[in-house]
CSV table of C-alpha atoms and ligand atoms in Angstrom, one decimal:
chain,number,residue,atom,x,y,z
U,15,UNK,CA,118.2,84.6,133.7
U,16,UNK,CA,119.7,85.7,130.5
U,17,UNK,CA,122.9,87.1,129.1
U,18,UNK,CA,123.0,91.0,128.8
U,19,UNK,CA,124.4,92.2,125.5
U,20,UNK,CA,126.0,95.7,125.2
U,21,UNK,CA,124.1,97.9,122.8
U,22,UNK,CA,127.4,99.1,121.2
U,23,UNK,CA,128.1,95.5,120.2
U,24,UNK,CA,125.0,95.5,117.9
U,25,UNK,CA,124.8,96.7,114.3
U,26,UNK,CA,121.3,97.4,112.9
U,27,UNK,CA,120.3,96.5,109.4
U,28,UNK,CA,117.0,96.5,107.6
U,29,UNK,CA,113.6,96.2,109.2
U,30,UNK,CA,111.8,92.9,108.7
U,31,UNK,CA,108.4,94.2,109.9
U,32,UNK,CA,106.4,94.0,113.0
U,33,UNK,CA,105.2,91.3,115.3
U,34,UNK,CA,102.8,91.4,118.2
U,35,UNK,CA,104.2,94.4,120.2
U,36,UNK,CA,107.5,94.2,118.4
U,37,UNK,CA,109.6,95.7,115.6
U,38,UNK,CA,111.9,93.3,114.0
U,39,UNK,CA,115.3,94.0,112.4
U,40,UNK,CA,118.1,92.1,110.8
U,41,UNK,CA,121.5,93.0,112.4
U,42,UNK,CA,124.8,91.7,113.6
U,43,UNK,CA,126.5,91.2,117.0
U,44,UNK,CA,130.2,91.4,117.6
U,45,UNK,CA,132.0,89.8,120.5
U,46,UNK,CA,135.6,89.2,121.6
U,47,UNK,CA,136.7,85.7,122.0
U,48,UNK,CA,140.4,84.8,122.5
U,49,UNK,CA,141.4,88.3,121.5
U,50,UNK,CA,139.6,87.9,118.1
U,51,UNK,CA,136.5,89.8,117.1
U,52,UNK,CA,133.6,87.6,116.0
U,53,UNK,CA,130.6,88.8,114.1
U,54,UNK,CA,127.3,86.9,114.1
U,55,UNK,CA,124.3,87.7,112.0
U,56,UNK,CA,121.3,88.1,114.4
U,57,UNK,CA,117.7,89.1,114.6
U,58,UNK,CA,116.8,92.0,116.8
U,59,UNK,CA,113.3,92.1,118.3
U,60,UNK,CA,112.5,95.4,119.9
U,61,UNK,CA,109.6,95.5,122.3
U,62,UNK,CA,107.4,98.6,121.4
U,63,UNK,CA,104.9,98.5,124.3
U,64,UNK,CA,105.9,100.1,127.5
U,65,UNK,CA,103.6,98.7,130.0
U,66,UNK,CA,105.2,96.5,132.7
U,67,UNK,CA,103.3,93.3,132.0
U,68,UNK,CA,104.5,93.3,128.6
U,69,UNK,CA,108.2,93.6,129.2
U,70,UNK,CA,108.0,91.1,132.1
U,71,UNK,CA,106.6,88.4,129.8
U,72,UNK,CA,109.1,89.5,127.0
U,73,UNK,CA,112.0,89.0,129.4
U,74,UNK,CA,110.4,85.7,130.6
U,75,UNK,CA,110.3,84.5,127.0
U,76,UNK,CA,113.9,85.4,126.5
U,77,UNK,CA,114.9,83.8,129.7
U,78,UNK,CA,113.0,80.6,128.8
U,79,UNK,CA,114.7,80.3,125.5
U,80,UNK,CA,118.2,81.0,127.0
U,81,UNK,CA,117.8,78.2,129.6
U,82,UNK,CA,117.1,75.3,127.3
U,83,UNK,CA,118.9,74.0,124.3
U,84,UNK,CA,117.5,71.8,121.5
U,85,UNK,CA,118.2,71.5,117.8
U,86,UNK,CA,114.6,72.5,117.0
U,87,UNK,CA,114.5,75.5,119.5
U,88,UNK,CA,115.7,78.9,118.4
U,89,UNK,CA,118.8,80.2,120.0
U,90,UNK,CA,118.4,83.4,122.0
U,91,UNK,CA,121.7,85.1,122.6
U,92,UNK,CA,120.4,87.5,125.2
U,93,UNK,CA,118.8,90.9,126.0
U,94,UNK,CA,120.1,94.3,125.4
U,95,UNK,CA,118.6,97.4,127.1
U,96,UNK,CA,119.2,100.8,125.6
U,97,UNK,CA,117.6,103.8,127.1
U,98,UNK,CA,113.9,102.8,127.2
U,99,UNK,CA,114.4,100.1,124.5
U,100,UNK,CA,114.2,96.4,125.3
U,101,UNK,CA,115.8,94.2,122.6
U,102,UNK,CA,115.9,90.5,122.3
U,103,UNK,CA,118.9,89.3,120.4
U,104,UNK,CA,118.4,86.0,118.7
U,105,UNK,CA,119.6,83.7,116.0
U,106,UNK,CA,118.8,84.8,112.4
U,107,UNK,CA,117.0,82.1,110.6
U,108,UNK,CA,117.5,82.3,106.8
U,109,UNK,CA,114.1,81.4,105.3
U,110,UNK,CA,111.9,83.1,107.8
U,111,UNK,CA,108.5,82.2,109.1
U,112,UNK,CA,106.8,78.9,107.9
U,113,UNK,CA,103.4,80.4,107.3
U,114,UNK,CA,104.8,82.9,104.8
U,115,UNK,CA,106.9,80.3,103.3
U,116,UNK,CA,104.0,77.9,102.7
U,117,UNK,CA,101.8,80.7,101.3
U,118,UNK,CA,104.4,81.6,98.7
U,119,UNK,CA,105.6,78.1,97.7
U,120,UNK,CA,103.7,76.5,94.9
U,121,UNK,CA,104.1,72.9,95.7
U,122,UNK,CA,105.1,71.5,99.1
U,123,UNK,CA,105.0,67.7,99.4
U,124,UNK,CA,103.1,65.8,102.0
U,125,UNK,CA,106.4,64.3,103.3
U,126,UNK,CA,107.9,67.7,103.7
U,127,UNK,CA,105.0,68.8,105.7
U,128,UNK,CA,105.0,65.7,107.9
U,129,UNK,CA,108.7,66.2,108.5
U,130,UNK,CA,108.1,69.7,109.8
U,131,UNK,CA,105.3,68.5,112.0
U,132,UNK,CA,107.5,65.7,113.4
U,133,UNK,CA,110.3,68.2,114.2
U,134,UNK,CA,107.9,70.4,116.0
U,135,UNK,CA,106.6,67.4,117.9
U,136,UNK,CA,110.2,66.5,118.9
U,137,UNK,CA,110.7,70.0,120.2
U,138,UNK,CA,107.4,69.8,122.2
U,139,UNK,CA,108.4,66.4,123.6
U,140,UNK,CA,111.7,67.9,124.8
U,141,UNK,CA,109.7,70.7,126.5
U,142,UNK,CA,107.2,68.2,127.9
U,143,UNK,CA,110.0,66.2,129.5
U,144,UNK,CA,111.4,69.4,131.1
U,145,UNK,CA,107.8,70.3,132.2
U,146,UNK,CA,108.0,73.6,130.3
U,147,UNK,CA,105.0,75.0,128.4
U,148,UNK,CA,105.8,77.2,125.4
U,149,UNK,CA,102.5,79.0,125.1
U,150,UNK,CA,102.7,80.4,121.6
U,151,UNK,CA,103.0,77.6,119.0
U,152,UNK,CA,101.9,78.6,115.6
U,153,UNK,CA,103.2,78.4,112.0
U,154,UNK,CA,104.4,82.0,112.3
U,155,UNK,CA,106.7,81.0,115.1
U,156,UNK,CA,108.3,78.1,113.2
U,157,UNK,CA,111.3,79.4,111.4
U,158,UNK,CA,112.8,77.6,108.4
U,159,UNK,CA,116.5,77.1,108.8
U,160,UNK,CA,116.9,74.8,105.8
U,161,UNK,CA,114.5,74.7,103.0
U,162,UNK,CA,115.3,71.2,101.8
U,163,UNK,CA,113.5,70.5,98.5
U,164,UNK,CA,109.8,71.1,99.2
U,165,UNK,CA,108.7,69.1,96.1
U,166,UNK,CA,110.8,66.0,96.9
U,167,UNK,CA,112.0,64.2,100.0
U,168,UNK,CA,114.9,66.5,100.8
U,169,UNK,CA,114.3,67.4,104.5
U,170,UNK,CA,113.6,70.8,105.8
U,171,UNK,CA,114.8,72.0,109.2
U,172,UNK,CA,112.8,74.1,111.5
U,173,UNK,CA,113.4,76.0,114.8
U,174,UNK,CA,110.6,77.0,117.2
U,175,UNK,CA,110.8,80.7,118.0
U,176,UNK,CA,110.3,82.4,121.4
U,177,UNK,CA,106.7,82.7,122.7
U,178,UNK,CA,106.9,86.5,122.9
U,179,UNK,CA,104.6,88.5,125.2
U,180,UNK,CA,101.5,86.8,126.6
U,181,UNK,CA,99.3,89.9,125.9
U,182,UNK,CA,96.4,90.0,123.4
U,183,UNK,CA,95.2,86.4,124.0
U,184,UNK,CA,92.0,87.0,122.0
U,185,UNK,CA,94.1,87.7,118.9
U,186,UNK,CA,95.5,84.2,119.2
U,187,UNK,CA,92.2,82.3,118.8
U,188,UNK,CA,92.2,79.5,117.5
U,189,UNK,CA,95.9,78.9,118.4
U,190,UNK,CA,95.5,79.6,122.1
U,191,UNK,CA,93.9,76.8,124.0
U,192,UNK,CA,90.3,77.7,125.0
U,193,UNK,CA,90.9,77.2,128.7
U,194,UNK,CA,93.7,79.8,128.8
U,195,UNK,CA,91.1,82.5,128.2
U,196,UNK,CA,89.5,81.6,131.5
U,197,UNK,CA,92.5,80.5,133.6
U,198,UNK,CA,95.2,82.8,132.1
U,199,UNK,CA,97.5,79.9,132.9
U,200,UNK,CA,99.7,78.2,130.3
U,201,UNK,CA,99.9,74.4,131.1
U,202,UNK,CA,101.6,71.7,129.0
U,203,UNK,CA,98.3,70.6,127.5
U,204,UNK,CA,97.8,74.1,126.0
U,205,UNK,CA,100.7,73.5,123.6
U,206,UNK,CA,99.0,70.3,122.4
U,207,UNK,CA,95.9,72.4,121.3
U,208,UNK,CA,98.2,74.9,119.5
U,209,UNK,CA,100.1,72.0,117.9
U,210,UNK,CA,96.7,70.8,116.4
U,211,UNK,CA,96.0,74.3,115.1
U,212,UNK,CA,99.5,74.5,113.6
U,213,UNK,CA,99.2,71.1,111.9
U,214,UNK,CA,96.0,72.4,110.4
U,215,UNK,CA,97.8,75.5,109.1
U,216,UNK,CA,100.7,73.5,107.7
U,217,UNK,CA,98.4,71.2,105.8
U,218,UNK,CA,96.3,74.1,104.5
U,219,UNK,CA,99.5,75.8,103.1
U,220,UNK,CA,99.8,78.5,105.7
U,221,UNK,CA,96.2,79.6,105.5
U,222,UNK,CA,95.2,81.3,108.8
U,223,UNK,CA,92.4,79.3,110.5
U,224,UNK,CA,89.2,81.3,111.0
U,225,UNK,CA,90.5,83.8,108.5
U,226,UNK,CA,88.2,86.8,108.0
U,227,UNK,CA,86.3,86.3,111.2
U,228,UNK,CA,86.2,89.1,113.8
U,229,UNK,CA,87.0,88.8,117.5
U,230,UNK,CA,83.4,88.2,118.5
U,231,UNK,CA,83.0,85.3,116.0
U,232,UNK,CA,86.3,83.9,117.1
U,233,UNK,CA,85.2,84.0,120.7
U,234,UNK,CA,81.9,82.3,119.7
U,235,UNK,CA,83.9,79.6,118.0
U,236,UNK,CA,85.2,78.6,121.5
U,237,UNK,CA,81.9,79.2,123.2
U,238,UNK,CA,80.2,76.8,120.8
U,239,UNK,CA,82.9,74.2,121.2
U,240,UNK,CA,83.5,74.3,117.4
U,241,UNK,CA,86.1,72.5,115.4
U,242,UNK,CA,88.1,73.7,112.4
U,243,UNK,CA,87.0,72.2,109.0
U,244,UNK,CA,88.4,68.7,108.9
U,245,UNK,CA,91.1,67.8,106.4
U,246,UNK,CA,90.5,65.2,103.8
U,247,UNK,CA,93.1,62.9,105.0
U,248,UNK,CA,91.1,61.2,107.8
U,249,UNK,CA,94.1,59.9,109.9
U,250,UNK,CA,95.6,63.4,109.9
U,251,UNK,CA,92.2,65.1,110.7
U,252,UNK,CA,91.8,62.6,113.6
U,253,UNK,CA,95.2,63.6,115.1
U,254,UNK,CA,94.2,67.3,114.8
U,255,UNK,CA,90.9,66.6,116.4
U,256,UNK,CA,92.6,64.8,119.3
U,257,UNK,CA,94.9,67.7,120.0
U,258,UNK,CA,92.1,70.3,119.7
U,259,UNK,CA,89.8,68.7,122.4
U,260,UNK,CA,88.2,71.2,124.7
U,261,UNK,CA,89.0,69.0,127.7
U,262,UNK,CA,92.8,69.5,128.2
U,263,UNK,CA,93.3,66.1,129.9
U,264,UNK,CA,92.0,64.2,126.8
U,265,UNK,CA,94.7,65.6,124.5
U,266,UNK,CA,97.5,63.1,123.6
U,267,UNK,CA,101.0,63.0,125.0
U,268,UNK,CA,103.9,64.0,122.8
U,269,UNK,CA,104.9,60.4,122.6
U,270,UNK,CA,101.5,59.5,121.2
U,271,UNK,CA,101.7,62.4,118.7
U,272,UNK,CA,105.1,61.3,117.5
U,273,UNK,CA,103.9,57.7,117.1
U,274,UNK,CA,100.8,58.8,115.1
U,275,UNK,CA,103.0,61.1,112.9
U,276,UNK,CA,105.4,58.2,112.2
U,277,UNK,CA,102.5,56.1,111.1
U,278,UNK,CA,101.3,59.0,108.9
U,279,UNK,CA,104.8,59.3,107.5
U,280,UNK,CA,104.7,55.6,106.5
U,281,UNK,CA,101.2,55.7,105.0
U,282,UNK,CA,101.9,59.2,103.5
U,283,UNK,CA,104.7,57.8,101.5
U,284,UNK,CA,102.4,55.0,100.3
U,285,UNK,CA,99.9,57.6,99.1
U,286,UNK,CA,102.6,59.6,97.3
U,287,UNK,CA,103.8,56.3,95.7
U,288,UNK,CA,100.2,55.6,94.6
U,289,UNK,CA,99.9,59.0,93.0
U,290,UNK,CA,103.3,58.5,91.2
U,291,UNK,CA,102.1,55.1,89.8
U,292,UNK,CA,98.8,56.8,88.6
U,293,UNK,CA,100.8,59.5,86.7
U,294,UNK,CA,103.0,57.0,84.9
X,366,ATP,P1,104.7,86.9,118.3
X,366,ATP,O1,105.2,87.1,119.7
X,366,ATP,O2,103.3,87.2,118.1
X,366,ATP,O3,105.3,85.7,117.7
X,366,ATP,P2,107.0,88.3,117.1
X,366,ATP,O4,107.5,89.5,117.7
X,366,ATP,O5,107.7,87.1,117.3
X,366,ATP,O6,105.4,88.2,117.5
X,366,ATP,P3,106.5,87.5,114.4
X,366,ATP,O7,105.2,88.0,113.8
X,366,ATP,O8,106.5,86.1,115.0
X,366,ATP,O9,106.9,88.6,115.5
X,366,ATP,O10,107.6,87.6,113.4
X,366,ATP,C1,107.6,88.6,112.4
X,366,ATP,C2,108.4,88.2,111.2
X,366,ATP,O11,109.8,88.3,111.5
X,366,ATP,C3,108.2,86.7,110.8
X,366,ATP,O12,107.2,86.7,109.8
X,366,ATP,C4,109.5,86.3,110.2
X,366,ATP,O13,109.5,86.3,108.9
X,366,ATP,C5,110.5,87.2,110.9
X,366,ATP,N1,111.3,86.6,111.9
X,366,ATP,C6,111.0,86.4,113.2
X,366,ATP,N2,112.0,85.9,113.9
X,366,ATP,C7,113.0,85.6,113.0
X,366,ATP,C8,114.3,85.0,113.1
X,366,ATP,N3,114.8,84.5,114.2
X,366,ATP,N4,115.0,84.9,112.0
X,366,ATP,C9,114.5,85.3,110.7
X,366,ATP,N5,113.3,85.9,110.6
X,366,ATP,C10,112.5,86.0,111.7
X,367,MG,MG1,107.1,85.2,116.8
């Protein structure tokens, strides 16, 4: 279920590029409330594929996001259908995708990254309590609403974007949980795997895991039950390894993830403190 938005209420601005099966534009939406015209800046996601499976899962994604509300979940205003065009109208998030942000930022502190990770874990905990699987957790789908001060302790604020269409699963290795390639079912545990991959991305400054490998190599990665290169920080590497277990039932609960992140936040600050002392 979602709100239908009239095409004539939308204004189109510049293109922001392409996603998987989508073209993305900045724009605005007007609506009448109490006899006054309100204008809201929006992001317009136009689905470019026309096979049925594709728009079905696109509508499902829009419907999922419209039904639930949480401070770390992106707001979806609704769907607009114009001729053969299907458009998802959503909140425009100022600083864009996290992977690009991390790639272009010179120094992002450990505490900033842990903050982002914890916000994502809170969003996942909310979804877990509602028994809803997202299905497409990755740094690209984390949008940065507030930058904070990446080199100090000023907190960022992220929003998890919609899962999009569930097509092209192979392209999503190593974010997609390995069992999904067999079952084609997205369960709660799948998001834990993707959370692990996303943590890896965040702490590798937005670098794509398995970068430069082709589809065959990526499939072999799963066939051989491989793991991503471990991070130097052993407690963090351990959390990632727990999430990215091939047996779904062994992956931690969101509560456990949050608890571990909290303890990393405490020890992370100690580490930062130790580095400060060394530099003095
Ligand atoms: P997928 O379903 O694979 O996530 P998509 O259609 O969501 O595909 P993305 O690749 O996730 O497309 O997004 C493309 C780019 O658009 C991102 O890099 C980001 O910079 C920008 N973008 C996406 N959503 C928003 C938003 N709500 N606000 C601002 N920028 C956004
Ligand atoms: Mg996306």
